[in-house]
PDB file of C-alpha atoms and ligand atoms in Angstrom:
ATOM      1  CA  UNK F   1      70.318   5.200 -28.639  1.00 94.00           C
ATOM      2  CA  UNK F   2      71.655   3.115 -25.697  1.00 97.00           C
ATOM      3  CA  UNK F   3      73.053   4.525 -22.476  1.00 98.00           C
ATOM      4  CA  UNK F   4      75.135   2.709 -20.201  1.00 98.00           C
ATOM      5  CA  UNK F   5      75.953   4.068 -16.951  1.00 98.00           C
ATOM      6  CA  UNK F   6      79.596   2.834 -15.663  1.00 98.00           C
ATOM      7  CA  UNK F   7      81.105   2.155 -12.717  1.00 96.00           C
ATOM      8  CA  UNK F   8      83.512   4.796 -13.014  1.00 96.00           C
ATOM      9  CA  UNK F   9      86.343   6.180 -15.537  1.00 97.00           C
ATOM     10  CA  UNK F  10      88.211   3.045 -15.569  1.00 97.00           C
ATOM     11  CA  UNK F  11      84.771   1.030 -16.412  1.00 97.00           C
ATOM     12  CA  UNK F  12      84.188   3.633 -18.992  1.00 98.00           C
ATOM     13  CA  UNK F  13      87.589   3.380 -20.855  1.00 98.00           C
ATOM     14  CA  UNK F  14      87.131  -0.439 -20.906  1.00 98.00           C
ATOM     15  CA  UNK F  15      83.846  -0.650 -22.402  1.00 98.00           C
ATOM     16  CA  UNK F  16      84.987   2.248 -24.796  1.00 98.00           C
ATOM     17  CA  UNK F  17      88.263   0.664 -25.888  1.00 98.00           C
ATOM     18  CA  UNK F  18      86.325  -2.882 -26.117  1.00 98.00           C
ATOM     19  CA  UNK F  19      84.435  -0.900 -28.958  1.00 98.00           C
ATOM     20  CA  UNK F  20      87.418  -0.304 -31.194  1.00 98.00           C
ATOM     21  CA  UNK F  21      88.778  -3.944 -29.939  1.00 98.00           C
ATOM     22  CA  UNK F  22      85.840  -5.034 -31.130  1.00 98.00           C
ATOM     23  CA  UNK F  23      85.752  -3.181 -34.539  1.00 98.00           C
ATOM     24  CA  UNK F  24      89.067  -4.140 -35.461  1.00 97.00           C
ATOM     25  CA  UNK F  25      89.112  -7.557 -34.864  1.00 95.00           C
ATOM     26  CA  UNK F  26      86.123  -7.850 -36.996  1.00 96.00           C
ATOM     27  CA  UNK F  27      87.804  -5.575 -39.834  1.00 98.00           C
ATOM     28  CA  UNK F  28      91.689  -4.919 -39.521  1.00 98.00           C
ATOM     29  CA  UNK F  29      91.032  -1.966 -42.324  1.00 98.00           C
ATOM     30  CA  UNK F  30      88.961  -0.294 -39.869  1.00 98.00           C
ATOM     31  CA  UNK F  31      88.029   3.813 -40.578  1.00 98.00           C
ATOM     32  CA  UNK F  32      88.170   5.246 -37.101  1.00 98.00           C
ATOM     33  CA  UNK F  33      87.409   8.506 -35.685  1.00 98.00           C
ATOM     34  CA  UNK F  34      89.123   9.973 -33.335  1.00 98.00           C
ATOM     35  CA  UNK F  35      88.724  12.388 -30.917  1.00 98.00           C
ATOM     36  CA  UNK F  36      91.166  14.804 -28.503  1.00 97.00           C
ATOM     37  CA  UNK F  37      90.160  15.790 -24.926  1.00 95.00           C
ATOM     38  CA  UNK F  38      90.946  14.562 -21.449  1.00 95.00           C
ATOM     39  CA  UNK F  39      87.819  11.878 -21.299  1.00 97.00           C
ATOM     40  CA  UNK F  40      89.124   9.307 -23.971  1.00 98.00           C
ATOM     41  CA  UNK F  41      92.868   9.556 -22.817  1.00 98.00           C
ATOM     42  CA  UNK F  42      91.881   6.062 -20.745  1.00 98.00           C
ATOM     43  CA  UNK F  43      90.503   4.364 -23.548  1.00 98.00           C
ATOM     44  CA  UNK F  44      93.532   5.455 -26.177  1.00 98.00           C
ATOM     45  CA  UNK F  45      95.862   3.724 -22.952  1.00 98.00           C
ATOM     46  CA  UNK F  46      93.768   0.199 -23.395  1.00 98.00           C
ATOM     47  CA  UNK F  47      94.075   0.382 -26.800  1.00 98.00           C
ATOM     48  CA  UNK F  48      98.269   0.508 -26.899  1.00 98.00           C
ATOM     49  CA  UNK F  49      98.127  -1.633 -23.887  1.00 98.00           C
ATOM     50  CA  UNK F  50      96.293  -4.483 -25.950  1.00 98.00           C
ATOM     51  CA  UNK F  51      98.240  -3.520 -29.192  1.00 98.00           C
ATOM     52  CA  UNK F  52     101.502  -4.382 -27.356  1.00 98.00           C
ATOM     53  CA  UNK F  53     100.002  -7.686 -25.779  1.00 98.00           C
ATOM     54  CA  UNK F  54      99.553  -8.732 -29.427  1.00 97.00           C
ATOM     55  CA  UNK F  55      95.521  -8.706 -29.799  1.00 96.00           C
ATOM     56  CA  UNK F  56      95.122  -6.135 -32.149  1.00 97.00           C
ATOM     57  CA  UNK F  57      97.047  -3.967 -34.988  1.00 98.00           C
ATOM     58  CA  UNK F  58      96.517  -0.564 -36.573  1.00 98.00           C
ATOM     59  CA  UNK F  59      98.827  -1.428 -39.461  1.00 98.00           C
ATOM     60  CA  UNK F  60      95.934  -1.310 -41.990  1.00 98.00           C
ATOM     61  CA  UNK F  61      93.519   0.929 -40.288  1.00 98.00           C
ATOM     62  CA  UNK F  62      93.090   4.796 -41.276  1.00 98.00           C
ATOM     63  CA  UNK F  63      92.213   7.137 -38.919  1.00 98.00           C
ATOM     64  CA  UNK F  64      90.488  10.964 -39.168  1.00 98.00           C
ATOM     65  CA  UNK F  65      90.404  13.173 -36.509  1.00 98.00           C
ATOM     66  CA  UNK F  66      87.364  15.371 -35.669  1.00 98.00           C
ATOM     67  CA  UNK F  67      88.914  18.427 -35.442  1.00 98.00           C
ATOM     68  CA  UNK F  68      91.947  21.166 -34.311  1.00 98.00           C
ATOM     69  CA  UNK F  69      92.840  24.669 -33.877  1.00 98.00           C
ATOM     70  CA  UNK F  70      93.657  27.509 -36.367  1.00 98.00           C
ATOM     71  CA  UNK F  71      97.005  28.774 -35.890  1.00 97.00           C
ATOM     72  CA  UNK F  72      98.390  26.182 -34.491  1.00 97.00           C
ATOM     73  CA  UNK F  73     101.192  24.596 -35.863  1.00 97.00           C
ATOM     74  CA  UNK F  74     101.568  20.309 -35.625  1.00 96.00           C
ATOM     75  CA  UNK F  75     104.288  20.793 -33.027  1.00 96.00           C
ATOM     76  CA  UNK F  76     102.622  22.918 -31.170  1.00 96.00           C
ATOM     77  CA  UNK F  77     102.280  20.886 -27.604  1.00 95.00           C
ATOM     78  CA  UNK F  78      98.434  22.090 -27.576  1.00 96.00           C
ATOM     79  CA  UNK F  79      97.739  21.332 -31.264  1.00 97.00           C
ATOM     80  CA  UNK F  80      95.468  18.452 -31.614  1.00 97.00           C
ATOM     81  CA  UNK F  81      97.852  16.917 -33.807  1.00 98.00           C
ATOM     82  CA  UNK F  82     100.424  16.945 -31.395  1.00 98.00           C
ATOM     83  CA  UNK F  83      98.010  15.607 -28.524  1.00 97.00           C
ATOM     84  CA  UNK F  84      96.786  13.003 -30.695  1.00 98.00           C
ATOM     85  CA  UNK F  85     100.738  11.037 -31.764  1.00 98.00           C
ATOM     86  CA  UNK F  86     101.653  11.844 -27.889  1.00 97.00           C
ATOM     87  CA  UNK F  87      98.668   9.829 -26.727  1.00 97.00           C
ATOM     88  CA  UNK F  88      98.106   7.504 -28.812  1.00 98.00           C
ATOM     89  CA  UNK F  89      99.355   7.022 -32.524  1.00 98.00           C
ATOM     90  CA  UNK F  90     103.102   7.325 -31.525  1.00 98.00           C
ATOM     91  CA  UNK F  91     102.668   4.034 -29.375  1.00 98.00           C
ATOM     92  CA  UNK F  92     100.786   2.233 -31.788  1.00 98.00           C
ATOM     93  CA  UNK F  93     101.767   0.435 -35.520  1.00 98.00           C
ATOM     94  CA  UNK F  94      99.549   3.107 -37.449  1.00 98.00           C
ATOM     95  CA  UNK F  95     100.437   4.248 -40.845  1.00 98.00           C
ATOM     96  CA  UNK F  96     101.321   8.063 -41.124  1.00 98.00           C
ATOM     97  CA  UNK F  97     100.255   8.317 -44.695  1.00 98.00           C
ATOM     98  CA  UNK F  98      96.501   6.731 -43.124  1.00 98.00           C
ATOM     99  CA  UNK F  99      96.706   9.112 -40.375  1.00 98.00           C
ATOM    100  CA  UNK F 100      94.119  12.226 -41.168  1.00 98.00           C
ATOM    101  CA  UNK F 101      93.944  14.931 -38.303  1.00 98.00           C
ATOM    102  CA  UNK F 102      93.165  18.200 -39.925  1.00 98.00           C
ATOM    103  CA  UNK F 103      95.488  21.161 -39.829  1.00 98.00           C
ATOM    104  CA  UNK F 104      95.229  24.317 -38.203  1.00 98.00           C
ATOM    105  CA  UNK F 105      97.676  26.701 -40.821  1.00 98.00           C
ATOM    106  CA  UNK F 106      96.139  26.084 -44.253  1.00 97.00           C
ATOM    107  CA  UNK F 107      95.685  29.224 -46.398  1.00 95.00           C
ATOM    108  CA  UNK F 108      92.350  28.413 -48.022  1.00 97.00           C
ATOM    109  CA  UNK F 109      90.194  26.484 -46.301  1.00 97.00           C
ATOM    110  CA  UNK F 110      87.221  26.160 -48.222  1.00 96.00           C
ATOM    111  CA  UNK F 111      89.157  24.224 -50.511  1.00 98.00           C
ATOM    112  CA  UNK F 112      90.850  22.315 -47.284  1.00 98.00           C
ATOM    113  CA  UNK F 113      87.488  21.336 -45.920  1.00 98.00           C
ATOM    114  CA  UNK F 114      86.533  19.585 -48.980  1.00 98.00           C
ATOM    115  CA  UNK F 115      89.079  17.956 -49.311  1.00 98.00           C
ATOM    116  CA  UNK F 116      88.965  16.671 -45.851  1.00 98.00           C
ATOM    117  CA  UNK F 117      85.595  15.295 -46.663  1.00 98.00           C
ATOM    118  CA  UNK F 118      86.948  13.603 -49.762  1.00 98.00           C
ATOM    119  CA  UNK F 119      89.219  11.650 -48.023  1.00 98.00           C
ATOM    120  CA  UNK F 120      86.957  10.610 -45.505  1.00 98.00           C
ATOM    121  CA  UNK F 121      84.490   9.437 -48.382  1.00 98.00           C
ATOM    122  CA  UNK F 122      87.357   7.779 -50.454  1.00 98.00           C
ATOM    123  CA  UNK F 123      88.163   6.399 -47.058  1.00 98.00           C
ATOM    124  CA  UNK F 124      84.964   4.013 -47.099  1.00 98.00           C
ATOM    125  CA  UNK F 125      83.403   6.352 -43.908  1.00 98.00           C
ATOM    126  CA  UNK F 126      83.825   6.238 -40.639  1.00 98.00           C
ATOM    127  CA  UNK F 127      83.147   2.795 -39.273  1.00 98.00           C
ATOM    128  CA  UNK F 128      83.899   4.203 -35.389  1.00 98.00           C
ATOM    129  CA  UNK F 129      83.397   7.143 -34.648  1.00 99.00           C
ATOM    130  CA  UNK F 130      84.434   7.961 -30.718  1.00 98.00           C
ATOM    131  CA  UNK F 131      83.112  11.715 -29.362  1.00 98.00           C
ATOM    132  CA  UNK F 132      83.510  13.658 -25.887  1.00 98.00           C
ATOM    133  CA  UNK F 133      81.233  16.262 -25.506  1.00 98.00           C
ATOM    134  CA  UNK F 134      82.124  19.865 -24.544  1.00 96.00           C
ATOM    135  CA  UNK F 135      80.172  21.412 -21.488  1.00 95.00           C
ATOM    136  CA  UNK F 136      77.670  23.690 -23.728  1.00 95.00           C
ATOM    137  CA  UNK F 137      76.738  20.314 -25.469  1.00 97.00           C
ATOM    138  CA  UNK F 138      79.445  20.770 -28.830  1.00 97.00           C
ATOM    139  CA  UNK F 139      80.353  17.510 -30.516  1.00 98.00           C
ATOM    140  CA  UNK F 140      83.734  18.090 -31.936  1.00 98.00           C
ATOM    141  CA  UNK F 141      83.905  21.555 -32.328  1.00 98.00           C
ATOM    142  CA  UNK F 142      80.148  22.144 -33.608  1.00 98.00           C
ATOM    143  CA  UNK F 143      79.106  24.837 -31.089  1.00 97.00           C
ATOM    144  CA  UNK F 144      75.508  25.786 -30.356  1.00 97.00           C
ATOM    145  CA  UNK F 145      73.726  27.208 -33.041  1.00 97.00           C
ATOM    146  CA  UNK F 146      75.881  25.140 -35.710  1.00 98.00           C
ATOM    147  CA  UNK F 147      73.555  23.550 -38.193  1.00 98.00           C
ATOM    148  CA  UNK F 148      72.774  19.646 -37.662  1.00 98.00           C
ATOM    149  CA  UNK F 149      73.839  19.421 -41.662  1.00 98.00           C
ATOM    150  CA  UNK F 150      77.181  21.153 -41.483  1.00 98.00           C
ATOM    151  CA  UNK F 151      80.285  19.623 -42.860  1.00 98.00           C
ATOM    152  CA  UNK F 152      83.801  20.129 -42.365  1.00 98.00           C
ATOM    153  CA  UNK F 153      84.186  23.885 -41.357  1.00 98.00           C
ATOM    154  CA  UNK F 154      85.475  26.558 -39.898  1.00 98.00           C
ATOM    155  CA  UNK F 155      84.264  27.835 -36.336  1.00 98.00           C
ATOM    156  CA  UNK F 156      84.568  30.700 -34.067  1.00 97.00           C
ATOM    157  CA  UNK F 157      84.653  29.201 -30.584  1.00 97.00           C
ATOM    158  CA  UNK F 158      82.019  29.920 -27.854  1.00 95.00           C
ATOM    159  CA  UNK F 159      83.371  31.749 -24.713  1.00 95.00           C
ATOM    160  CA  UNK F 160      82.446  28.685 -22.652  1.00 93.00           C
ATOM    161  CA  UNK F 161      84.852  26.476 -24.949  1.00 93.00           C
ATOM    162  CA  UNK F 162      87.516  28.967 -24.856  1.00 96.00           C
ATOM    163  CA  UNK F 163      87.821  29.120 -20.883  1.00 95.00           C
ATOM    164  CA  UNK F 164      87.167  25.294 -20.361  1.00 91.00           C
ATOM    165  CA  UNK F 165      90.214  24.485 -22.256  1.00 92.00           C
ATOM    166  CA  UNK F 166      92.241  27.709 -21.100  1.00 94.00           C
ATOM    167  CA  UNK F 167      93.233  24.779 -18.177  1.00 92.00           C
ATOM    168  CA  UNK F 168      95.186  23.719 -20.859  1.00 91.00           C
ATOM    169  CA  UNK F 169      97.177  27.138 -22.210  1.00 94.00           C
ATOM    170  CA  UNK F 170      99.747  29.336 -20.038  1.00 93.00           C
ATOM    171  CA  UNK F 171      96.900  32.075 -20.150  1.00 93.00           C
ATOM    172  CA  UNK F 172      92.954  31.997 -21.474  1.00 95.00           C
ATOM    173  CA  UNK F 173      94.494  34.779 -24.244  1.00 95.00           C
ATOM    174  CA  UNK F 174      96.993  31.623 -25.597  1.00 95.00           C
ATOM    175  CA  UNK F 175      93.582  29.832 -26.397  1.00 96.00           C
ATOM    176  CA  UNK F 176      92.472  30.120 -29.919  1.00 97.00           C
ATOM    177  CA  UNK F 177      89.692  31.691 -31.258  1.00 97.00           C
ATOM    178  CA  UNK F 178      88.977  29.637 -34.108  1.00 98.00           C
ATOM    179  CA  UNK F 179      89.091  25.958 -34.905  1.00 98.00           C
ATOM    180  CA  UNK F 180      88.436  23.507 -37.412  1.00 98.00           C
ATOM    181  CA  UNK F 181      85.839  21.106 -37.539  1.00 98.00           C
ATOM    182  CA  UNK F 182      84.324  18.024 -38.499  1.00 98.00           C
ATOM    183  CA  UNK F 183      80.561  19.316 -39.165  1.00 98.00           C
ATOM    184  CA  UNK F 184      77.603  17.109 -37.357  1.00 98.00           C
ATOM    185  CA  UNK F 185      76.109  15.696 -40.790  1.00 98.00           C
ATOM    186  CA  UNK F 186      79.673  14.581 -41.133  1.00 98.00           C
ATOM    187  CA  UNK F 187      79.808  12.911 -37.667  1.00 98.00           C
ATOM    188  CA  UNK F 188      76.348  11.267 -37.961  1.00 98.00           C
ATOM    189  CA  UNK F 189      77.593   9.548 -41.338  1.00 98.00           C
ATOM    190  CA  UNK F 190      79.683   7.384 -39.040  1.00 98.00           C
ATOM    191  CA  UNK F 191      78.267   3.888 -39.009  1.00 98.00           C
ATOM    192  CA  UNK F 192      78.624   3.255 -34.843  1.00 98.00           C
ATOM    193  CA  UNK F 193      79.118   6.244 -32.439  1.00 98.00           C
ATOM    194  CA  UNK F 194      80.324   6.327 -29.157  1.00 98.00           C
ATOM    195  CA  UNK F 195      80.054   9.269 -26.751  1.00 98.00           C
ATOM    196  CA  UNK F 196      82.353   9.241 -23.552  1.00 98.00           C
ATOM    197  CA  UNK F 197      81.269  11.754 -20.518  1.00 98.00           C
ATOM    198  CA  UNK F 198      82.485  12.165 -17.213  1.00 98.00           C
ATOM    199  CA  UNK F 199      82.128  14.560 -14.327  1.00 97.00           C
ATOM    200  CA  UNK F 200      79.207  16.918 -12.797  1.00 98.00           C
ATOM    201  CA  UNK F 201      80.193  19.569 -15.347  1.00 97.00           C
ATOM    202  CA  UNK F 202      79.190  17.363 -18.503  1.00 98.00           C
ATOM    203  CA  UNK F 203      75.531  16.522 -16.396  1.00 98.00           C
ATOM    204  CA  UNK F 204      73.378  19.398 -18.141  1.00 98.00           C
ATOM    205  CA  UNK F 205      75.033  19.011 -21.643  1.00 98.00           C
ATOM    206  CA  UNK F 206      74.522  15.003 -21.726  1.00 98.00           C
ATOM    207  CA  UNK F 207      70.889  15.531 -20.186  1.00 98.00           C
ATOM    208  CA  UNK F 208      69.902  17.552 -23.094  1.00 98.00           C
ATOM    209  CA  UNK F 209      71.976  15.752 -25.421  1.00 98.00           C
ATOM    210  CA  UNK F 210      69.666  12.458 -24.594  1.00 98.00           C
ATOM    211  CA  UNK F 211      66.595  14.080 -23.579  1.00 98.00           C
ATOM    212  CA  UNK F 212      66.180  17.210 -24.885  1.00 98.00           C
ATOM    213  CA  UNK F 213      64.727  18.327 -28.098  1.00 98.00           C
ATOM    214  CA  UNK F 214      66.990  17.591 -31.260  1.00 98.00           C
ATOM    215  CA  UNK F 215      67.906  20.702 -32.626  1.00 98.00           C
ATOM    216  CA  UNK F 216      71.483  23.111 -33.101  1.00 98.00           C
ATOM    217  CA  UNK F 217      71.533  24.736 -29.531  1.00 97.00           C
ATOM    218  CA  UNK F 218      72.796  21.277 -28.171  1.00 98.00           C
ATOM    219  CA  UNK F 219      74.488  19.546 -31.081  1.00 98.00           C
ATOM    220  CA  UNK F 220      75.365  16.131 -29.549  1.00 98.00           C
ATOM    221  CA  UNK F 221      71.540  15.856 -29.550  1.00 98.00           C
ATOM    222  CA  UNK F 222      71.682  15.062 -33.233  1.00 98.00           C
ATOM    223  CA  UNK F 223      73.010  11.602 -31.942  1.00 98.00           C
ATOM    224  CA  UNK F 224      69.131  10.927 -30.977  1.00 98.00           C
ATOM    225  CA  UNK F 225      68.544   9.900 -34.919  1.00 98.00           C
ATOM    226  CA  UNK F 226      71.630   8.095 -35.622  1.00 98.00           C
ATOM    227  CA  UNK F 227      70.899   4.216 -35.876  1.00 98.00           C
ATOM    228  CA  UNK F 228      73.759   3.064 -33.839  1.00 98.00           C
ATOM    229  CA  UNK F 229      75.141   5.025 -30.847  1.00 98.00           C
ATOM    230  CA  UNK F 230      76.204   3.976 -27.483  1.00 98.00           C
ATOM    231  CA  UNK F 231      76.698   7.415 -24.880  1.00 98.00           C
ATOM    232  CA  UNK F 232      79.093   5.937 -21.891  1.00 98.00           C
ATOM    233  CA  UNK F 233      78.673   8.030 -18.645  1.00 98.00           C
ATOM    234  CA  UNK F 234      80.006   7.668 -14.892  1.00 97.00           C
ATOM    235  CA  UNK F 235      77.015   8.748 -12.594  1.00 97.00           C
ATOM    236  CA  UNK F 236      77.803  12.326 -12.161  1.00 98.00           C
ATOM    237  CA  UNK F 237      77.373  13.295 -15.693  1.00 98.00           C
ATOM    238  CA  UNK F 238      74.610  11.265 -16.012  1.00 98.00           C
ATOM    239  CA  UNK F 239      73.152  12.898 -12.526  1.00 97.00           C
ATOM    240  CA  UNK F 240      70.248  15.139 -14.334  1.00 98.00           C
ATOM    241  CA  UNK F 241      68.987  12.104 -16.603  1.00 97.00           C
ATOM    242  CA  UNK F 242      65.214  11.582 -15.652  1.00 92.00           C
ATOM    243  CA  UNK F 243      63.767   8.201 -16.153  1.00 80.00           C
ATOM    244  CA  UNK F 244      61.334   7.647 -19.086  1.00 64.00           C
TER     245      UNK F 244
HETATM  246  C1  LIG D   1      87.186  19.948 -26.969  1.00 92.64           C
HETATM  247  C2  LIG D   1      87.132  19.034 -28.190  1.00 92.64           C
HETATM  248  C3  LIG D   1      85.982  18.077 -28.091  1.00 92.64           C
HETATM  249  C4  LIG D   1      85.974  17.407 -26.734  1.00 92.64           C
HETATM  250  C5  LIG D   1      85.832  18.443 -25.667  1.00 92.64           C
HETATM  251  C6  LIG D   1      85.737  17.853 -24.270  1.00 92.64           C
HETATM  252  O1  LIG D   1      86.318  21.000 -27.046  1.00 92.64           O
HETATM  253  N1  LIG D   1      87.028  19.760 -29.410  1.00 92.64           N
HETATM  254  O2  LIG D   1      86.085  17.115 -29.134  1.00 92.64           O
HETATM  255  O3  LIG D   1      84.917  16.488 -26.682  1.00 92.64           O
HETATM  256  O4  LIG D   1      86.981  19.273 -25.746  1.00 92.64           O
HETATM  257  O5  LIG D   1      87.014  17.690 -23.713  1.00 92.64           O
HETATM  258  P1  LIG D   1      87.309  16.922 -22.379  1.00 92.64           P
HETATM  259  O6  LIG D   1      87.210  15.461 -22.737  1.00 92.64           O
HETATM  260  O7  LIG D   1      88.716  17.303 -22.013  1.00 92.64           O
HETATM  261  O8  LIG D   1      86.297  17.335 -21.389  1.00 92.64           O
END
């Protein structure tokens, strides 16, 4: 795995969005993954920026993204979905019918999940995949003690979870409970990774996400087998890294 430790968030969102700038110019069809949070907000902002200069297009490329909330309705301003087409898709030539962002108010989900799988495999795979990491170490929504070969699921989320993104809900009781999930055997069949992380709080989680042992309490430490993946950090979350 390769670590590079950036200047700050700015230096981070350029290397991150050279990535996808990178993958698309090589392959217009691109598969990405995409992921919600504050930390890639920067990189989504390149990305429209150099769409509207003219050196690159979505038109052909199909996106899927990791993961959303139960019970929350598309326009729901804290639904995923909603996030996602306010940052990013809105401003960019994307095709809704390749757009893939997993809903939060299906009635059976076991037969959602596959299907959400199905598409992804149909899709080609994931040729980019693009991760934050939460503060107890979750990739997506795969909380500790989530199995390393889960698939797309449903999740219960930890208390940790719940009142970091309460920041982002009138009160912690508007955040819900459950989510839906890309699993971690589905996020390691992405051909290229990369992890963003920035901030004091996200120090412990990326330390044992690099350098701890691989196993479901931290499940961004699954990353340490994957072939090709590339963790971006500013200093502060990468403050508790020990030199080997
Ligand atoms: C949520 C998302 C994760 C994301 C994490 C970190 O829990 N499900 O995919 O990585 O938040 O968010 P932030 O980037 O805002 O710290």
């Amino acid at each position: 795995m390769n670590v590079v430790i950036c200047d700050d968030y700015q230096h981070m969102s350029t290397l991150a969005s050279r990535a996808f700038i990178d993958c698309l110019q090589s392959n217009p069809r691109a598969v990405l993954g995409l992921a919600t949070g504050s930390t890639p907000i920067g990189c989504y902002k390149n990305l429209i920026d150099s769409y509207k200069a003219g050196n690159i297009s979505f038109a052909e490329v199909t996106s899927f993204n990791l993961d959303e909330y139960i019970g929350l309705h598309r326009d729901h301003p804290q639904s995923y979905y909603y996030f996602m087409h306010q940052q990013f898709l809105n401003q960019v030539d994307i095709q809704s019918q390749r757009v893939f962002i997993p809903s939060g108010v299906e009635e059976n989900y076991g037969v959602y999940c596959q299907w959400y799988e199905d598409r992804i495999n149909e899709a080609g795979g994931i040729d980019l995949q693009i991760l934050g990491i939460g503060s107890d170490g979750h990739i997506a929504f795969n909380e500790p003690g989530t199995a390393l070969g889960s698939r797309t699921h449903i999740t219960d989320l930890d208390h940790q979870t719940i009142d970091d993104n309460a920041r982002f809900f009138d009160s912690k009781s508007d955040v819900p409970k459950r989510a839906i999930t890309m699993g971690v055997a589905t996020i390691m069949d992405a051909k290229k990774i990369i992890l963003l992380a920035t901030g004091e709080n996200k120090a412990a989680a990326i330390r044992d996400a690099i350098q701890g042992p691989v196993g479901s309490e931290c499940t961004a430490s699954a990353l340490q087998q994957h072939p090709n993946v590339t963790f971006y950090l500013d200093k502060a979350a990468a403050a508790l890294l020990h030199n080997e």
